[in-house]
Amino acid sequence: VYDYGVQDGTPYIVMELLEGENLGQRLARVGRMGLAESVVILLQVCRGLKAAHAAGLVHRDIKPGNIFLARRDDQEVVKLLDFGVVKAVDRRGESEATASGILLGTPQYMSPEQARGNKTVDHRSDLWSVAVILFRMLSGVNPFRGDSVGDVVLKICSDELPRIRDQIPELPADVDDFFLTALARSPEERF
């Protein structure tokens, strides 16, 4: 946000004009992406999240639609969007701003602790979402799909974690190991 104010009784904000597409649009167009291309995008996402986390902010709605692939000259620059359900945490990882039991965010990309409505959601929840996005980028499908929000939440919290190499066997073997850690149900077991 570059500026804000009220003009003739109407509030406004001035934001950066972005040209490009969001990652959700890209994935709808191409289906799935290669490992090298996916890593380039996700590294930029992680840099943005690192800055947010260092400022004590947990995004809580990391998903392809909130990752914008902006064109700047001849380069693609990743922008994180929609901090609408952001959570501010103190140095102990606590916040009084969000009550327990409230489901905020997009279910398919939520961590188990966020899907359960836990009050103590921290940066590791955003990292879970990044891993789900990477799985989607590489395989073309979300690892946690269902016919209802409840079905998706149940799969996130209790189903056996899918192995990406079952779908894309040409990926390196250590990619499955990465996802076992990145999608560990317990935040303490994640990166």
Short mmCIF file of C-alpha atoms in Angstrom, two decimals:
data_model
loop_
_atom_site.label_atom_id
_atom_site.label_comp_id
_atom_site.label_asym_id
_atom_site.label_seq_id
_atom_site.Cartn_x
_atom_site.Cartn_y
_atom_site.Cartn_z
CA VAL A 1 0.00 0.00 0.00
CA TYR A 2 1.56 3.25 -1.15
CA ASP A 3 -1.05 5.67 0.15
CA TYR A 4 -4.53 5.85 1.64
CA GLY A 5 -7.09 8.45 2.47
CA VAL A 6 -10.66 9.65 2.00
CA GLN A 7 -11.80 11.50 -1.11
CA ASP A 8 -15.28 13.07 -1.02
CA GLY A 9 -16.32 10.71 1.79
CA THR A 10 -15.01 7.59 0.03
CA PRO A 11 -12.02 5.77 1.54
CA TYR A 12 -9.29 4.64 -0.86
CA ILE A 13 -5.94 2.91 -0.92
CA VAL A 14 -3.24 3.20 -3.55
CA MET A 15 -1.50 -0.08 -4.35
CA GLU A 16 1.07 -1.31 -6.82
CA LEU A 17 -0.34 -2.09 -10.29
CA LEU A 18 0.68 -5.65 -11.11
CA GLU A 19 0.81 -7.17 -14.57
CA GLY A 20 0.91 -10.93 -14.96
CA GLU A 21 -1.13 -13.78 -13.51
CA ASN A 22 -1.55 -15.55 -10.22
CA LEU A 23 -0.18 -19.04 -9.72
CA GLY A 24 -3.69 -20.50 -9.74
CA GLN A 25 -4.26 -19.09 -13.22
CA ARG A 26 -0.90 -20.42 -14.38
CA LEU A 27 -1.65 -23.90 -13.04
CA ALA A 28 -5.11 -23.88 -14.65
CA ARG A 29 -3.41 -23.06 -17.94
CA VAL A 30 -0.41 -25.44 -17.81
CA GLY A 31 -1.65 -28.23 -15.51
CA ARG A 32 1.61 -28.95 -13.75
CA MET A 33 5.11 -27.51 -13.70
CA GLY A 34 8.63 -28.90 -13.66
CA LEU A 35 10.77 -29.11 -10.56
CA ALA A 36 13.22 -26.35 -11.56
CA GLU A 37 10.48 -23.84 -12.47
CA SER A 38 8.52 -24.67 -9.30
CA VAL A 39 11.56 -24.18 -7.07
CA VAL A 40 12.31 -20.75 -8.60
CA ILE A 41 8.78 -19.58 -7.74
CA LEU A 42 8.67 -21.19 -4.29
CA LEU A 43 12.04 -19.72 -3.27
CA GLN A 44 10.61 -16.24 -3.86
CA VAL A 45 7.47 -17.16 -1.91
CA CYS A 46 9.64 -18.33 0.97
CA ARG A 47 11.66 -15.09 0.94
CA GLY A 48 8.44 -13.10 1.20
CA LEU A 49 7.17 -15.31 4.02
CA LYS A 50 10.50 -15.03 5.82
CA ALA A 51 10.07 -11.24 5.89
CA ALA A 52 6.47 -11.53 7.09
CA HIS A 53 7.40 -14.07 9.76
CA ALA A 54 10.33 -11.92 10.92
CA ALA A 55 7.80 -9.11 11.42
CA GLY A 56 5.65 -11.43 13.57
CA LEU A 57 3.01 -12.06 10.89
CA VAL A 58 1.52 -15.42 9.88
CA HIS A 59 -0.29 -15.17 6.52
CA ARG A 60 -2.71 -18.12 7.08
CA ASP A 61 -4.06 -18.13 3.51
CA ILE A 62 -1.12 -19.07 1.31
CA LYS A 63 -2.61 -20.58 -1.85
CA PRO A 64 -1.97 -20.32 -5.61
CA GLY A 65 -4.49 -17.49 -5.99
CA ASN A 66 -2.53 -15.39 -3.48
CA ILE A 67 0.81 -15.86 -5.24
CA PHE A 68 1.08 -13.36 -8.08
CA LEU A 69 3.61 -13.88 -10.87
CA ALA A 70 4.26 -10.29 -11.89
CA ARG A 71 6.06 -9.35 -15.09
CA ARG A 72 8.73 -6.74 -14.57
CA ASP A 73 10.69 -6.02 -17.74
CA ASP A 74 11.82 -9.48 -18.84
CA GLN A 75 11.67 -11.10 -15.41
CA GLU A 76 8.98 -12.76 -13.34
CA VAL A 77 8.74 -11.50 -9.75
CA VAL A 78 6.61 -13.26 -7.16
CA LYS A 79 4.34 -11.12 -4.98
CA LEU A 80 2.42 -12.43 -1.96
CA LEU A 81 -1.13 -11.09 -1.89
CA ASP A 82 -4.13 -10.95 0.42
CA PHE A 83 -2.98 -10.62 3.99
CA GLY A 84 -6.68 -10.40 4.94
CA VAL A 85 -6.57 -13.17 7.56
CA VAL A 86 -3.04 -12.45 8.77
CA LYS A 87 -2.28 -13.17 12.40
CA ALA A 88 0.14 -11.08 14.40
CA VAL A 89 2.07 -13.10 16.96
CA ASP A 90 4.28 -11.98 19.79
CA ARG A 91 7.77 -13.35 20.43
CA ARG A 92 6.32 -16.35 22.27
CA GLY A 93 4.13 -17.21 19.24
CA GLU A 94 0.93 -16.18 20.97
CA SER A 95 -1.91 -13.94 19.87
CA GLU A 96 -5.07 -12.82 21.55
CA ALA A 97 -6.55 -11.60 18.27
CA THR A 98 -7.97 -14.91 17.02
CA ALA A 99 -10.30 -17.14 18.97
CA SER A 100 -9.88 -20.92 18.98
CA GLY A 101 -12.22 -22.98 16.84
CA ILE A 102 -12.57 -20.48 13.98
CA LEU A 103 -11.71 -21.77 10.51
CA LEU A 104 -9.95 -19.03 8.52
CA GLY A 105 -8.29 -19.53 5.15
CA THR A 106 -8.68 -21.92 2.22
CA PRO A 107 -9.23 -25.50 3.43
CA GLN A 108 -7.18 -27.36 0.78
CA TYR A 109 -4.02 -25.46 1.82
CA MET A 110 -4.53 -25.37 5.59
CA SER A 111 -2.20 -27.07 8.02
CA PRO A 112 -3.76 -29.59 10.42
CA GLU A 113 -3.48 -27.13 13.33
CA GLN A 114 -5.18 -24.39 11.31
CA ALA A 115 -7.88 -26.79 10.08
CA ARG A 116 -8.60 -27.70 13.71
CA GLY A 117 -8.97 -24.01 14.59
CA ASN A 118 -6.04 -24.04 17.02
CA LYS A 119 -5.14 -20.69 18.50
CA THR A 120 -1.40 -21.34 18.37
CA VAL A 121 -0.92 -21.31 14.59
CA ASP A 122 2.57 -20.06 13.73
CA HIS A 123 4.93 -19.73 10.76
CA ARG A 124 5.08 -23.52 10.32
CA SER A 125 1.46 -23.43 9.20
CA ASP A 126 2.43 -21.17 6.28
CA LEU A 127 5.27 -23.56 5.45
CA TRP A 128 2.78 -26.46 5.34
CA SER A 129 0.74 -24.45 2.82
CA VAL A 130 3.86 -23.85 0.71
CA ALA A 131 4.48 -27.61 0.63
CA VAL A 132 0.89 -28.27 -0.49
CA ILE A 133 1.36 -25.69 -3.27
CA LEU A 134 4.61 -27.32 -4.36
CA PHE A 135 2.86 -30.71 -4.45
CA ARG A 136 0.15 -29.15 -6.63
CA MET A 137 2.71 -27.49 -8.90
CA LEU A 138 4.65 -30.71 -9.47
CA SER A 139 1.77 -33.19 -9.74
CA GLY A 140 -1.08 -31.11 -11.13
CA VAL A 141 -3.39 -32.10 -8.25
CA ASN A 142 -3.86 -31.04 -4.66
CA PRO A 143 -2.80 -33.75 -2.19
CA PHE A 144 -5.93 -33.16 -0.08
CA ARG A 145 -9.13 -33.28 -2.12
CA GLY A 146 -12.69 -33.93 -1.05
CA ASP A 147 -16.34 -33.27 -1.80
CA SER A 148 -16.83 -30.99 1.20
CA VAL A 149 -14.84 -28.81 3.56
CA GLY A 150 -15.25 -31.44 6.27
CA ASP A 151 -13.92 -34.16 3.96
CA VAL A 152 -10.87 -32.05 3.08
CA VAL A 153 -10.19 -31.21 6.74
CA LEU A 154 -10.46 -34.89 7.69
CA LYS A 155 -7.92 -35.84 4.99
CA ILE A 156 -5.53 -33.10 6.09
CA CYS A 157 -5.74 -34.17 9.72
CA SER A 158 -5.78 -37.96 9.45
CA ASP A 159 -5.38 -39.56 6.01
CA GLU A 160 -2.11 -41.15 4.98
CA LEU A 161 0.04 -38.56 3.28
CA PRO A 162 0.21 -39.09 -0.48
CA ARG A 163 3.55 -39.87 -2.09
CA ILE A 164 4.17 -37.61 -5.05
CA ARG A 165 6.42 -40.13 -6.80
CA ASP A 166 3.42 -42.49 -7.03
CA GLN A 167 2.04 -39.92 -9.49
CA ILE A 168 5.26 -38.50 -10.96
CA PRO A 169 7.87 -41.30 -10.74
CA GLU A 170 10.52 -39.32 -12.66
CA LEU A 171 11.00 -36.95 -9.70
CA PRO A 172 14.13 -37.53 -7.59
CA ALA A 173 13.64 -39.96 -4.69
CA ASP A 174 14.42 -37.31 -2.07
CA VAL A 175 11.32 -35.32 -3.11
CA ASP A 176 9.15 -37.83 -1.23
CA ASP A 177 11.38 -37.36 1.84
CA PHE A 178 10.98 -33.59 1.54
CA PHE A 179 7.18 -33.91 1.58
CA LEU A 180 7.23 -36.31 4.55
CA THR A 181 8.91 -33.58 6.59
CA ALA A 182 7.13 -30.58 5.04
CA LEU A 183 3.69 -32.16 5.53
CA ALA A 184 4.31 -33.69 8.95
CA ARG A 185 1.14 -33.44 11.00
CA SER A 186 3.00 -32.15 14.04
CA PRO A 187 4.50 -28.67 13.52
CA GLU A 188 7.50 -29.72 15.63
CA GLU A 189 8.39 -32.36 13.00
CA ARG A 190 8.32 -29.91 10.06
CA PHE A 191 11.05 -27.72 8.68
#
